[in-house]
Short mmCIF file of N, CA and C in Angstrom, two decimals:
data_model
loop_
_atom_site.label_atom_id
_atom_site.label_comp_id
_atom_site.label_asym_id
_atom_site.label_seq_id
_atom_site.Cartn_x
_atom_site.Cartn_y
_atom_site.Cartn_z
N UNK Q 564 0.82 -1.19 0.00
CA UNK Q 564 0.00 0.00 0.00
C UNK Q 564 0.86 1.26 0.00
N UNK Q 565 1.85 1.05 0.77
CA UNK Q 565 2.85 2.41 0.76
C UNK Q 565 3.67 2.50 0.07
N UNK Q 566 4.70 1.25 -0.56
CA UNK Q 566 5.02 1.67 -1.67
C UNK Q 566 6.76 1.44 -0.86
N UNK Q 567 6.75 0.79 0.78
CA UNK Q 567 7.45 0.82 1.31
C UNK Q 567 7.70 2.06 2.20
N UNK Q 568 7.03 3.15 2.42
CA UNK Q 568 7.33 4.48 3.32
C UNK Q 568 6.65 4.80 3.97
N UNK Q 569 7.30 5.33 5.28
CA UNK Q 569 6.46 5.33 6.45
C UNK Q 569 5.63 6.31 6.74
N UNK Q 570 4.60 5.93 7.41
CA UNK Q 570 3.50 6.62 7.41
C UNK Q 570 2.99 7.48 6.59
N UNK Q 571 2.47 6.46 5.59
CA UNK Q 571 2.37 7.40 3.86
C UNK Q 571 0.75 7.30 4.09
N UNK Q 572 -0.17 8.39 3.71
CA UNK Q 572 -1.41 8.35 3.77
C UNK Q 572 -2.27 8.66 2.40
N UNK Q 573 -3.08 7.53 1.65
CA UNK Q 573 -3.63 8.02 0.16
C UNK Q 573 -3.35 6.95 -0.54
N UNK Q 574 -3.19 7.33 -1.44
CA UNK Q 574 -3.42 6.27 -2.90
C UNK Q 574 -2.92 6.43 -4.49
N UNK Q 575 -3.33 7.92 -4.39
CA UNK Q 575 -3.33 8.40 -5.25
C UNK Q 575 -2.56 9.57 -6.12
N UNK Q 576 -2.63 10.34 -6.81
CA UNK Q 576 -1.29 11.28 -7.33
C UNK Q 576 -1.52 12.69 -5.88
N UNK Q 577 -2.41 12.43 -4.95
CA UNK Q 577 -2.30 13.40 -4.44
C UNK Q 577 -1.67 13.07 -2.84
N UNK Q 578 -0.65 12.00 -2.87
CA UNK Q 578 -0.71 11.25 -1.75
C UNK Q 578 0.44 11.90 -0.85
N UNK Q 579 0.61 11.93 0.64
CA UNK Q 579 1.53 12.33 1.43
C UNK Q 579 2.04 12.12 2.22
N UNK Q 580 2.51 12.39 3.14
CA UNK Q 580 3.14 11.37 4.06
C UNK Q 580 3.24 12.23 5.89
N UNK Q 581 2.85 11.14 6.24
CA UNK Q 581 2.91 12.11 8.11
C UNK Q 581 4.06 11.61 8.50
N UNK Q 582 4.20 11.89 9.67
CA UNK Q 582 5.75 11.75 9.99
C UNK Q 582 5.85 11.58 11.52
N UNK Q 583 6.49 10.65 12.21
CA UNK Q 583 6.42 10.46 13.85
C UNK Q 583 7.67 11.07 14.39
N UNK Q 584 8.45 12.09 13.79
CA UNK Q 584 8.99 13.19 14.07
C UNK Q 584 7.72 14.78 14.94
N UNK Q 585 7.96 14.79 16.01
CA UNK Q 585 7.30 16.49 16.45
C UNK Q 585 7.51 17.18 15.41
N UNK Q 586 6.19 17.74 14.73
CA UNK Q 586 6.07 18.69 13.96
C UNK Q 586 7.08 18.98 12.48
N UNK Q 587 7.41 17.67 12.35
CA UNK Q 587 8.34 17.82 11.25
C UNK Q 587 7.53 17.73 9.82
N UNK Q 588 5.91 17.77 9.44
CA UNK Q 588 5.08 17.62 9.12
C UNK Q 588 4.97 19.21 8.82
N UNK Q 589 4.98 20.13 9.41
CA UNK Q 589 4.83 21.65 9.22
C UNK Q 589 5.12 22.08 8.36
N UNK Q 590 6.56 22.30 8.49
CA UNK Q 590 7.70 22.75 6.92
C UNK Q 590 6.97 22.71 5.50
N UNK Q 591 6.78 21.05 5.32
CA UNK Q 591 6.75 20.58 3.80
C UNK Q 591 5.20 21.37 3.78
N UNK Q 592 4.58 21.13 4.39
CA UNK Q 592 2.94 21.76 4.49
C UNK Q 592 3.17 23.42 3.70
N UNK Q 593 4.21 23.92 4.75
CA UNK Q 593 3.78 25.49 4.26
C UNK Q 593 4.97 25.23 2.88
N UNK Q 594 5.98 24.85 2.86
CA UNK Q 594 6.36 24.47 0.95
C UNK Q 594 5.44 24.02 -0.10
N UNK Q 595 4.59 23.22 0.56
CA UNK Q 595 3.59 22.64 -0.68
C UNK Q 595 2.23 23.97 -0.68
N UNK Q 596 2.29 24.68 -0.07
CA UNK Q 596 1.28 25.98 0.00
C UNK Q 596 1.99 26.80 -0.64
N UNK Q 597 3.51 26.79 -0.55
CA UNK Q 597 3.96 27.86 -1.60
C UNK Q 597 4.30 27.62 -3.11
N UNK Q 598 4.25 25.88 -3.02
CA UNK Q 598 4.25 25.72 -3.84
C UNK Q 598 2.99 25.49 -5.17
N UNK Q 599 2.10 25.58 -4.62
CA UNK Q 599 0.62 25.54 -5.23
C UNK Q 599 0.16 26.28 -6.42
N UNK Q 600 0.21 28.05 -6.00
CA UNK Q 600 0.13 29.02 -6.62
C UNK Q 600 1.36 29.07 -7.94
N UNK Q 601 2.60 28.64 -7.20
CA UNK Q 601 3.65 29.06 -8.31
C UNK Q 601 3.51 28.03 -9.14
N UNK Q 602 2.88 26.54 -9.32
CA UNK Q 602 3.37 25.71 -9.80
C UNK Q 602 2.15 26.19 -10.78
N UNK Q 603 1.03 26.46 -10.32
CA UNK Q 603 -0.33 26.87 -11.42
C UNK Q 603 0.23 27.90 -12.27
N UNK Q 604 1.44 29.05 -11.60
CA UNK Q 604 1.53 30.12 -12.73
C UNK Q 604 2.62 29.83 -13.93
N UNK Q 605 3.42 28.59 -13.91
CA UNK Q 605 4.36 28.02 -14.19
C UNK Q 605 3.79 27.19 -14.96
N UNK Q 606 3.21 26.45 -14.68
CA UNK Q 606 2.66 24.88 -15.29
C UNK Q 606 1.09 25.04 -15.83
N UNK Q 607 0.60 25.71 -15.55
CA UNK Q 607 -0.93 25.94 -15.98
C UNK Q 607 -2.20 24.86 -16.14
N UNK Q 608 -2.57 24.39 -16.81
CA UNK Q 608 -3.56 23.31 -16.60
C UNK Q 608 -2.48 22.08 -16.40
N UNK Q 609 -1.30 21.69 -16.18
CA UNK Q 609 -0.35 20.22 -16.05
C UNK Q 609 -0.36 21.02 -14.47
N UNK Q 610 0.10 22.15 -13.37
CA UNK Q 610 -0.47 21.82 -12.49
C UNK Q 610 -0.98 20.52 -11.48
N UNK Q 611 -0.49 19.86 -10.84
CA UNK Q 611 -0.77 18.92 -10.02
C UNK Q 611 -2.04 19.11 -9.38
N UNK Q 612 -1.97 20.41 -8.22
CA UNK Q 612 -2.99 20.61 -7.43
C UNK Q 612 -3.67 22.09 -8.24
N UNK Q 613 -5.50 21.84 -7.85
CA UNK Q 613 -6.13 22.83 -8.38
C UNK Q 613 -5.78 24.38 -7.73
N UNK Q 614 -5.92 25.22 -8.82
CA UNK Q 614 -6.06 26.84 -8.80
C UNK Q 614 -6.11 27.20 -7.03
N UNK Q 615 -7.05 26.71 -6.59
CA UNK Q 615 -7.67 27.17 -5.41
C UNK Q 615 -7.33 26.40 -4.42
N UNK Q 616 -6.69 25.09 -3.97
CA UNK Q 616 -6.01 24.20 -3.29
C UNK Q 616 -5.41 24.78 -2.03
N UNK Q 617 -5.49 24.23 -1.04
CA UNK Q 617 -5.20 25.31 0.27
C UNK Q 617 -4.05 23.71 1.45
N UNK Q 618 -3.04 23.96 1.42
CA UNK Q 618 -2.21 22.66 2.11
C UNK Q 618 -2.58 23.18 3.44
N UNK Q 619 -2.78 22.07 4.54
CA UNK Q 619 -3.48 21.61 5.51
C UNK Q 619 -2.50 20.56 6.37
N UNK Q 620 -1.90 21.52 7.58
CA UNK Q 620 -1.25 20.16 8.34
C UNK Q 620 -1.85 20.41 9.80
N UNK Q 621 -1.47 19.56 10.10
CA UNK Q 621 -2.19 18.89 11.60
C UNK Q 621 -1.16 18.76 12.35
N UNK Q 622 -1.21 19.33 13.59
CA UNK Q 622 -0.73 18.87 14.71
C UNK Q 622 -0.93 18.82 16.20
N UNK Q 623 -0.29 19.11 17.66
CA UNK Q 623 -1.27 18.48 18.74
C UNK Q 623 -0.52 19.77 19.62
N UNK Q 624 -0.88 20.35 20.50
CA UNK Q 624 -0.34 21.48 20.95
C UNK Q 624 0.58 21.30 21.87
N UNK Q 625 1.67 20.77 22.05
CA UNK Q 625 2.51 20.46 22.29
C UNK Q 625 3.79 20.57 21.32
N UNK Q 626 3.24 20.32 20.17
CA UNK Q 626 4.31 20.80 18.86
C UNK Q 626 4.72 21.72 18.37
N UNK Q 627 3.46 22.81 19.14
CA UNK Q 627 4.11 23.99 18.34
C UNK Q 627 5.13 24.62 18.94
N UNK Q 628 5.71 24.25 20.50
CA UNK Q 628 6.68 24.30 21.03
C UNK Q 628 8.09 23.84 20.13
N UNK Q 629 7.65 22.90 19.29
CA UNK Q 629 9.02 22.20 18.64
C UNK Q 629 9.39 23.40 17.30
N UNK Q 630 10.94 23.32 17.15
CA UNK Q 630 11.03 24.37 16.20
C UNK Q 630 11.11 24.01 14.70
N UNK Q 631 10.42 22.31 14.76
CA UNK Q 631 9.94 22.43 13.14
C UNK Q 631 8.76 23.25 12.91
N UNK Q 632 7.87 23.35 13.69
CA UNK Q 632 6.46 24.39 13.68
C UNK Q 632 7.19 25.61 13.90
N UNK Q 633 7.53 25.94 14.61
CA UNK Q 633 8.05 27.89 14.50
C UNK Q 633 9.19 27.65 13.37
N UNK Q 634 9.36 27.58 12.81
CA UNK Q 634 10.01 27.60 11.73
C UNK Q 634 8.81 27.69 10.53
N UNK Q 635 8.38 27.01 10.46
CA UNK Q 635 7.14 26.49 9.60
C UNK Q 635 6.24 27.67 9.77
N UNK Q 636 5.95 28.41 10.81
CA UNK Q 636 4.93 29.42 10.67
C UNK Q 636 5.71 30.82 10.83
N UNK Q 637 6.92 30.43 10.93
CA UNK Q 637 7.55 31.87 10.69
C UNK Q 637 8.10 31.63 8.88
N UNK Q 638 7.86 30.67 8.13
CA UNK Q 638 8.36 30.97 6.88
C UNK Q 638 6.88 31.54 6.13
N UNK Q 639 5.91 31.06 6.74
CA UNK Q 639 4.20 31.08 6.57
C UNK Q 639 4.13 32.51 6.83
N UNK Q 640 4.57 33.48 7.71
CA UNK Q 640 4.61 34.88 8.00
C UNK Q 640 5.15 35.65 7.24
N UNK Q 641 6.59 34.75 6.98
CA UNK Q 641 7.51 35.84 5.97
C UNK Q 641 6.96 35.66 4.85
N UNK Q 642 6.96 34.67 3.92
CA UNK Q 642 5.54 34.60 2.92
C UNK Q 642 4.64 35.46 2.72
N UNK Q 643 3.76 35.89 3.69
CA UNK Q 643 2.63 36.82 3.76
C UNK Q 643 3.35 38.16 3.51
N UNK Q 644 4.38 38.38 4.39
CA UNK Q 644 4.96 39.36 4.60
C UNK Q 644 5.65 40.38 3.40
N UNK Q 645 5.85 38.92 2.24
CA UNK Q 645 6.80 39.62 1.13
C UNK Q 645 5.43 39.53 0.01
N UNK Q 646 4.14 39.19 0.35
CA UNK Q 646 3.29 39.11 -0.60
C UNK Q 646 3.10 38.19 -1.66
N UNK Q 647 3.97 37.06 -0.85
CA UNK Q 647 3.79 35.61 -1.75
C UNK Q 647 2.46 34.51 -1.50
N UNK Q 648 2.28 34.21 -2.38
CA UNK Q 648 0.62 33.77 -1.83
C UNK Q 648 1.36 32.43 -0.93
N UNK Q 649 0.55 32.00 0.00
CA UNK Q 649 0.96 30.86 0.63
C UNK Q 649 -0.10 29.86 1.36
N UNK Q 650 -1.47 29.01 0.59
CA UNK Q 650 -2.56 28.84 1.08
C UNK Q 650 -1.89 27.74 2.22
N UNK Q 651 -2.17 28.12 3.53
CA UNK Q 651 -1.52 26.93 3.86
C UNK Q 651 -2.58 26.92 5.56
N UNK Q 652 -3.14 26.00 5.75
CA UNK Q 652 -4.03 26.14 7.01
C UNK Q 652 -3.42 25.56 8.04
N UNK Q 653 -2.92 26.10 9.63
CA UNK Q 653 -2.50 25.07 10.94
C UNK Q 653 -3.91 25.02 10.94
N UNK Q 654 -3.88 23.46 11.54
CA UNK Q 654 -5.05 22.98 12.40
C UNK Q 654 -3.81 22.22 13.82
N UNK Q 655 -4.64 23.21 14.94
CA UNK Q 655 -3.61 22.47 16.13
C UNK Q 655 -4.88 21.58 17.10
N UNK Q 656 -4.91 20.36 17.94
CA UNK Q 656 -5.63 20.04 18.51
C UNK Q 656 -4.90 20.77 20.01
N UNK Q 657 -5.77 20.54 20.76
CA UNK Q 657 -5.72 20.98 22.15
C UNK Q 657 -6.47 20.49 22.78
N UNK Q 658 -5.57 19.92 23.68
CA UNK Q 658 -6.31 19.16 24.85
C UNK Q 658 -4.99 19.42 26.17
N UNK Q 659 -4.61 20.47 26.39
CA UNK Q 659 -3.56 21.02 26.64
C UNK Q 659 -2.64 20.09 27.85
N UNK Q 660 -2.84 18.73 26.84
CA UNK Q 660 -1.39 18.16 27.03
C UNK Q 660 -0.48 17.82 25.90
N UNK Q 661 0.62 17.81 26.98
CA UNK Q 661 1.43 17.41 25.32
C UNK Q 661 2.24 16.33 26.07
N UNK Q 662 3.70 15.87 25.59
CA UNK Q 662 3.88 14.59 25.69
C UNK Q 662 4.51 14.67 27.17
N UNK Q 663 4.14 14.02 28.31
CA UNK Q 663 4.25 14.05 29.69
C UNK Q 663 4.01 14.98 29.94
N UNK Q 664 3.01 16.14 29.56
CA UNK Q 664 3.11 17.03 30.97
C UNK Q 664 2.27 17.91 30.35
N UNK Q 665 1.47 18.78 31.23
CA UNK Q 665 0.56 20.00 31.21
C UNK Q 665 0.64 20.79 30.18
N UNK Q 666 0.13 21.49 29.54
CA UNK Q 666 0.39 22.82 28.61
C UNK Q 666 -0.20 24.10 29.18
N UNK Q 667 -0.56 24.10 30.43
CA UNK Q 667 -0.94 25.28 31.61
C UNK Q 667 -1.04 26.33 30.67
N UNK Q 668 -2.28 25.95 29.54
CA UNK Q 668 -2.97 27.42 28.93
C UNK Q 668 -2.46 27.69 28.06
N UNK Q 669 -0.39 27.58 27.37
CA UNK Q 669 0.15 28.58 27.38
C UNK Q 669 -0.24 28.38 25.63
N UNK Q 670 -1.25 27.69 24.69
CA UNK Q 670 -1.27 27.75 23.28
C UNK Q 670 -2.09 29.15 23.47
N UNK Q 671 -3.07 29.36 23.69
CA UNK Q 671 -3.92 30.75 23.40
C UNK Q 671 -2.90 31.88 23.34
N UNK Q 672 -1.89 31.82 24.06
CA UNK Q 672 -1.09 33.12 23.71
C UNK Q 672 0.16 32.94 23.18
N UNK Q 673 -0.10 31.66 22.38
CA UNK Q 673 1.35 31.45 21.60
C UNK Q 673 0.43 31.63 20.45
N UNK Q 674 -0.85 30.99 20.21
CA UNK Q 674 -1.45 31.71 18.73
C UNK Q 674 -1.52 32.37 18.20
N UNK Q 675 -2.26 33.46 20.04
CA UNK Q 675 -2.56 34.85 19.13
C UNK Q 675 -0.81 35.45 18.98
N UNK Q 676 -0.45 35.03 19.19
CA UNK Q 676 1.41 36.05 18.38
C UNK Q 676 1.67 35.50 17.38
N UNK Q 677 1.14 34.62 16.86
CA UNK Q 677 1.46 34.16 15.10
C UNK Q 677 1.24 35.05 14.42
N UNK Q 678 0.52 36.14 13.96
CA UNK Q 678 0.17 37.17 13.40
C UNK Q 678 -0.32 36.64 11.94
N UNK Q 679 -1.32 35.50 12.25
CA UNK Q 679 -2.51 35.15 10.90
C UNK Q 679 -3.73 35.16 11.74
N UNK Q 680 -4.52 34.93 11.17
CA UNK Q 680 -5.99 34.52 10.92
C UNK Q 680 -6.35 33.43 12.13
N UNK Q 681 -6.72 33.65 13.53
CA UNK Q 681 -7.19 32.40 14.48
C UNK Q 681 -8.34 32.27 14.08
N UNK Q 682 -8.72 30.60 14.05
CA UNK Q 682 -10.55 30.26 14.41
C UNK Q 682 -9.98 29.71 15.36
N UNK Q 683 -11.20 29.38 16.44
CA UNK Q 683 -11.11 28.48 17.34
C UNK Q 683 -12.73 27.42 17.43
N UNK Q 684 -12.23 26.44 17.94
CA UNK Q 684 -13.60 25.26 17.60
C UNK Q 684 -13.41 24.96 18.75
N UNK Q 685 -14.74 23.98 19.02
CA UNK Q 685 -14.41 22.93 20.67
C UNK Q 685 -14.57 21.62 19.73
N UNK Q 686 -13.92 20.84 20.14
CA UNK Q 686 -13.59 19.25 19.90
C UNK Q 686 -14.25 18.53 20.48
N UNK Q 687 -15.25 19.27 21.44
CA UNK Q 687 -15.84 17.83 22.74
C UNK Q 687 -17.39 18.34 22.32
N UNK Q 688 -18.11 17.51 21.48
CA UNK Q 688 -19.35 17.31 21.33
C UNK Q 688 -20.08 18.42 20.36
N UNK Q 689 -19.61 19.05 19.56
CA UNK Q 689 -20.11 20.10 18.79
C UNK Q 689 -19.46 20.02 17.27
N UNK Q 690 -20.05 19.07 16.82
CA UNK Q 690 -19.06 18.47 15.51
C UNK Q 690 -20.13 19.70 14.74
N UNK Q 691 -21.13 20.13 14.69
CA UNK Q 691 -21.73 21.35 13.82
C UNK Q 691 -20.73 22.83 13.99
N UNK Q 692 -20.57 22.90 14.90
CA UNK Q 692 -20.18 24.24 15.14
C UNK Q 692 -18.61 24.00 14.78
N UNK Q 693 -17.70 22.44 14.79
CA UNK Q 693 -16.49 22.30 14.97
C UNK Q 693 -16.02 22.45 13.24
N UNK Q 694 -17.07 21.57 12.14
CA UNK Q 694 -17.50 21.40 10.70
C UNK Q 694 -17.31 23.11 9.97
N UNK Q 695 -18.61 24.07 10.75
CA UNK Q 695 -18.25 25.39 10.57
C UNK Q 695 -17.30 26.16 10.59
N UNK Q 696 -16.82 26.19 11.57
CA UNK Q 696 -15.67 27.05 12.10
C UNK Q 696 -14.21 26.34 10.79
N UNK Q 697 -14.34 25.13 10.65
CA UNK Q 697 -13.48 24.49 10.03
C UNK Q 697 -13.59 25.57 8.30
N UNK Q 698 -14.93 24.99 8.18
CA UNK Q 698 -14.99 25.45 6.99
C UNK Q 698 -14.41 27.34 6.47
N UNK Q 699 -14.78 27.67 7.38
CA UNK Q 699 -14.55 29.47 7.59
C UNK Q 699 -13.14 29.52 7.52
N UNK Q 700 -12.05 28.93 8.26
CA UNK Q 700 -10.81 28.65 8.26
C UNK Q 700 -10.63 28.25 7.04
N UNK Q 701 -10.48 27.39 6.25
CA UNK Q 701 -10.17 26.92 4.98
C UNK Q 701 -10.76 27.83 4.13
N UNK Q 702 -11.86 28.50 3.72
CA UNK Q 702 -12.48 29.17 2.72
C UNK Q 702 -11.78 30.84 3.02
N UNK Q 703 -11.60 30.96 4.21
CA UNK Q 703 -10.62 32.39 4.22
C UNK Q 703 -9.00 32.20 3.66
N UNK Q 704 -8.31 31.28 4.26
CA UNK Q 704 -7.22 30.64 3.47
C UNK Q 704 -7.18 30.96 1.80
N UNK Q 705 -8.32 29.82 1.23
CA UNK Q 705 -8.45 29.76 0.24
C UNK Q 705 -8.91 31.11 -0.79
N UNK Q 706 -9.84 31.67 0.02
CA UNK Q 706 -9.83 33.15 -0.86
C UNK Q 706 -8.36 34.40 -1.00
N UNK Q 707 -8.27 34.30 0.56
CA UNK Q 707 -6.88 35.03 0.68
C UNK Q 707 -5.38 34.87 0.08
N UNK Q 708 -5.26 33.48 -0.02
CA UNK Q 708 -3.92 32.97 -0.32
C UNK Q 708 -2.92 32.79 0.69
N UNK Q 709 -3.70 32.87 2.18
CA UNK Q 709 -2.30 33.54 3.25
C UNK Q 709 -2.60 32.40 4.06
N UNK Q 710 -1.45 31.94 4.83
CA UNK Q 710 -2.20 30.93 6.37
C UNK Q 710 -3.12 31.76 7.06
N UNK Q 711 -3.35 30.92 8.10
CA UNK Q 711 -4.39 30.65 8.85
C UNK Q 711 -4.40 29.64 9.84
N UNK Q 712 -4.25 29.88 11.09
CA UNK Q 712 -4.73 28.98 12.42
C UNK Q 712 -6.25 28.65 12.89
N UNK Q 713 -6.36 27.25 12.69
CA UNK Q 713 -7.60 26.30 13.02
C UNK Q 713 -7.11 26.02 14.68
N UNK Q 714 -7.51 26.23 15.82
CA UNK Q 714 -7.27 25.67 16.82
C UNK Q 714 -8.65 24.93 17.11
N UNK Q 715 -8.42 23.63 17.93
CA UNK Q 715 -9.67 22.68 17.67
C UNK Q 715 -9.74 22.22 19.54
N UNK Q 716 -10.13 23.26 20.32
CA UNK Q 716 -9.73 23.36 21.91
C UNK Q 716 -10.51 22.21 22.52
N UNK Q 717 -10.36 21.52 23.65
CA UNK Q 717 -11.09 20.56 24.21
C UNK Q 717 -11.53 19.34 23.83
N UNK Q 718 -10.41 19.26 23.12
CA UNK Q 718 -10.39 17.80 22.64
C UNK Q 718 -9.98 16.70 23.74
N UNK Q 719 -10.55 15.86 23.58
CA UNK Q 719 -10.03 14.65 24.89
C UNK Q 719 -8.88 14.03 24.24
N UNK Q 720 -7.96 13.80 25.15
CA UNK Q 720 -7.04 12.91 24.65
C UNK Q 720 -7.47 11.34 25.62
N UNK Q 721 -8.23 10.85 25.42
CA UNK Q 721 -8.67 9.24 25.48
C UNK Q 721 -7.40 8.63 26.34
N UNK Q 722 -6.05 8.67 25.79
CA UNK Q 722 -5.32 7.83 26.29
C UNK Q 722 -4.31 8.22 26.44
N UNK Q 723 -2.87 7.70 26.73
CA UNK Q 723 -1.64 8.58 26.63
C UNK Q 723 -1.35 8.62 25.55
N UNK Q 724 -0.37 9.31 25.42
CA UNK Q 724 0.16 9.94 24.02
C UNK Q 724 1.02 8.68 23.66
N UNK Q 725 2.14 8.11 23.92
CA UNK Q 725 2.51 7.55 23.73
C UNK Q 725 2.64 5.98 24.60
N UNK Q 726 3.12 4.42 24.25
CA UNK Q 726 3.42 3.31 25.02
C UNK Q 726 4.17 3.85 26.42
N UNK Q 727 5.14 4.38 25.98
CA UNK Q 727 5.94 5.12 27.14
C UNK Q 727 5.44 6.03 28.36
N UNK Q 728 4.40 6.89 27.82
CA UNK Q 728 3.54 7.83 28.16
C UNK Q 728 3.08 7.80 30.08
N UNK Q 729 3.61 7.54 30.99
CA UNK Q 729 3.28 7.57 32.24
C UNK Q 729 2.38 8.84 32.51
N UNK Q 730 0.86 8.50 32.83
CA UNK Q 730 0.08 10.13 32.82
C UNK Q 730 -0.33 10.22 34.01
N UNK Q 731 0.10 8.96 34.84
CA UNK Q 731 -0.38 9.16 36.33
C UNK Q 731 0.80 9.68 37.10
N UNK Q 732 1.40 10.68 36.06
CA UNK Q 732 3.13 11.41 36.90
C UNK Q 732 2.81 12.57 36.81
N UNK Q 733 2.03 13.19 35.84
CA UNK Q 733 1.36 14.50 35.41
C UNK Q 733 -0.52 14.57 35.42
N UNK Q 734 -1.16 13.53 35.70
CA UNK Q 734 -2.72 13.46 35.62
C UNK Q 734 -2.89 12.56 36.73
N UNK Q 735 -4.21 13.04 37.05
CA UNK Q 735 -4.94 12.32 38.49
C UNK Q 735 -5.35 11.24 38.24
N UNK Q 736 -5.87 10.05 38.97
CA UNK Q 736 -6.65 8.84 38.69
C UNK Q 736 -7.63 9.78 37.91
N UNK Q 737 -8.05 10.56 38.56
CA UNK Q 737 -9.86 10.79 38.29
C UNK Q 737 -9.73 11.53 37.01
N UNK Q 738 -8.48 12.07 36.53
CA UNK Q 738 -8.42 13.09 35.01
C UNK Q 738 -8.32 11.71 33.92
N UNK Q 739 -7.74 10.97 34.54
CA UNK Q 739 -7.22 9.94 33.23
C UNK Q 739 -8.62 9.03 33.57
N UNK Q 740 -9.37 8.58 34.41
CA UNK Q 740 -10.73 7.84 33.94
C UNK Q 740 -11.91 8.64 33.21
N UNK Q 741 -12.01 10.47 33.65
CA UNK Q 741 -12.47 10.91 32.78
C UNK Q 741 -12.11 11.09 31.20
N UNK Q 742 -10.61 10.90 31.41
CA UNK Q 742 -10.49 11.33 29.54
C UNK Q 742 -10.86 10.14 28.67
N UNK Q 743 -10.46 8.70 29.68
CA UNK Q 743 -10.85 7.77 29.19
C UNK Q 743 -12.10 7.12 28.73
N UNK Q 744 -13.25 7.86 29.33
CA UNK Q 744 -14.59 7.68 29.35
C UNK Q 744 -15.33 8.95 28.33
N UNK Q 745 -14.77 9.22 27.80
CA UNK Q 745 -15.14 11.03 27.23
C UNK Q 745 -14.80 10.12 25.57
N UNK Q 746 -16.37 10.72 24.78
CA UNK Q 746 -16.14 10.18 23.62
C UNK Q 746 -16.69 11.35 22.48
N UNK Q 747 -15.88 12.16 22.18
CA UNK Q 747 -17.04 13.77 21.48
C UNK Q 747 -17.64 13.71 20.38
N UNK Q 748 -17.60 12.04 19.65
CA UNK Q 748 -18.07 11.90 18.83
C UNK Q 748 -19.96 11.55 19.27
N UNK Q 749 -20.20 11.27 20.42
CA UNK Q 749 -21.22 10.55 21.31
C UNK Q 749 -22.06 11.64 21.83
N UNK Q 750 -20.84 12.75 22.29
CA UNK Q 750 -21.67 13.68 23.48
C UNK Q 750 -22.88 14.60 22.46
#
């Protein structure tokens, strides 16, 4: 199915690859956003991805601490900055842990200093309002040409992050049977 490479996701000519590197997933995201626009003004209908195509990476708020993401959204800034189109959307989850330990709040004011476009969604039981907000994020992207931050707040993290993951060193019995029992696809 993969073709032999790891964690390759798709099938098809539009296929990509995630990566179990922190945030090393960012970078190529905002390259393939810069690369979108130029490749349409270059290549014209041969073009890979359509006219309007907006690159989309994912990550967990804990990453944006790592400096493949500040790298990645400071090339996403300078981009904007020099007036290069760059459709490129963060979507960060939040459930303000990251790997062993608390995130004590501190994404809301590491966002707002990105200096793009925040939405914010809740993750725990509001898949209408989470669908919306999504969509508004991507369709401003996509009209604008510029990033844009999706934060997706209150998401449960179900389990630990990782095999390794000890959460009863940083979480209570009673936090880790609630996260474990919390399903936002249900609520």
């Amino acid at each position: 199915v993969t073709g032999g490479h790891h964690c390759a996701l798709g099938g098809g000519p539009f296929d990509f690859y995630v990566t179990s590197t922190l945030a090393s997933q960012a970078p190529p995201a905002v390259g393939r956003g810069l690369g979108i626009p130029l490749s349409n003004t270059v290549l014209g209908d041969e073009a890979r991805f359509p006219k309007d195509a907006v690159s989309i990476v994912s990550v967990g708020d804990g990453s944006v601490n790592n400096s493949m993401f500040m790298s990645a959204a400071n090339l996403a800034r300078y981009a904007t900055h020099r007036n290069f189109k760059c459709p490129t959307l963060f979507v960060i989850s939040n459930n303000d842990l990251c790997i062993s330990l608390r995130g004590y709040g501190y994404l809301a004011k590491f966002v707002n200093g990105l200096g793009m476009p925040l939405f914010t969604a809740s993750g725990n039981g509001d898949l209408v309002g989470m669908w919306d907000t999504a969509e508004k994020a991507l369709n401003t992207v996509r009209r604008s040409a510029k990033p844009a931050v999706l934060v997706i707040n209150d998401l449960p993290r179900r389990f630990g992050h990782a095999a390794t993951d000890r959460q009863n060193m940083y979480l209570t019995d009673d936090e880790i049977t609630q996260a474990a029992s919390t399903d936002p696809l249900r609520s």
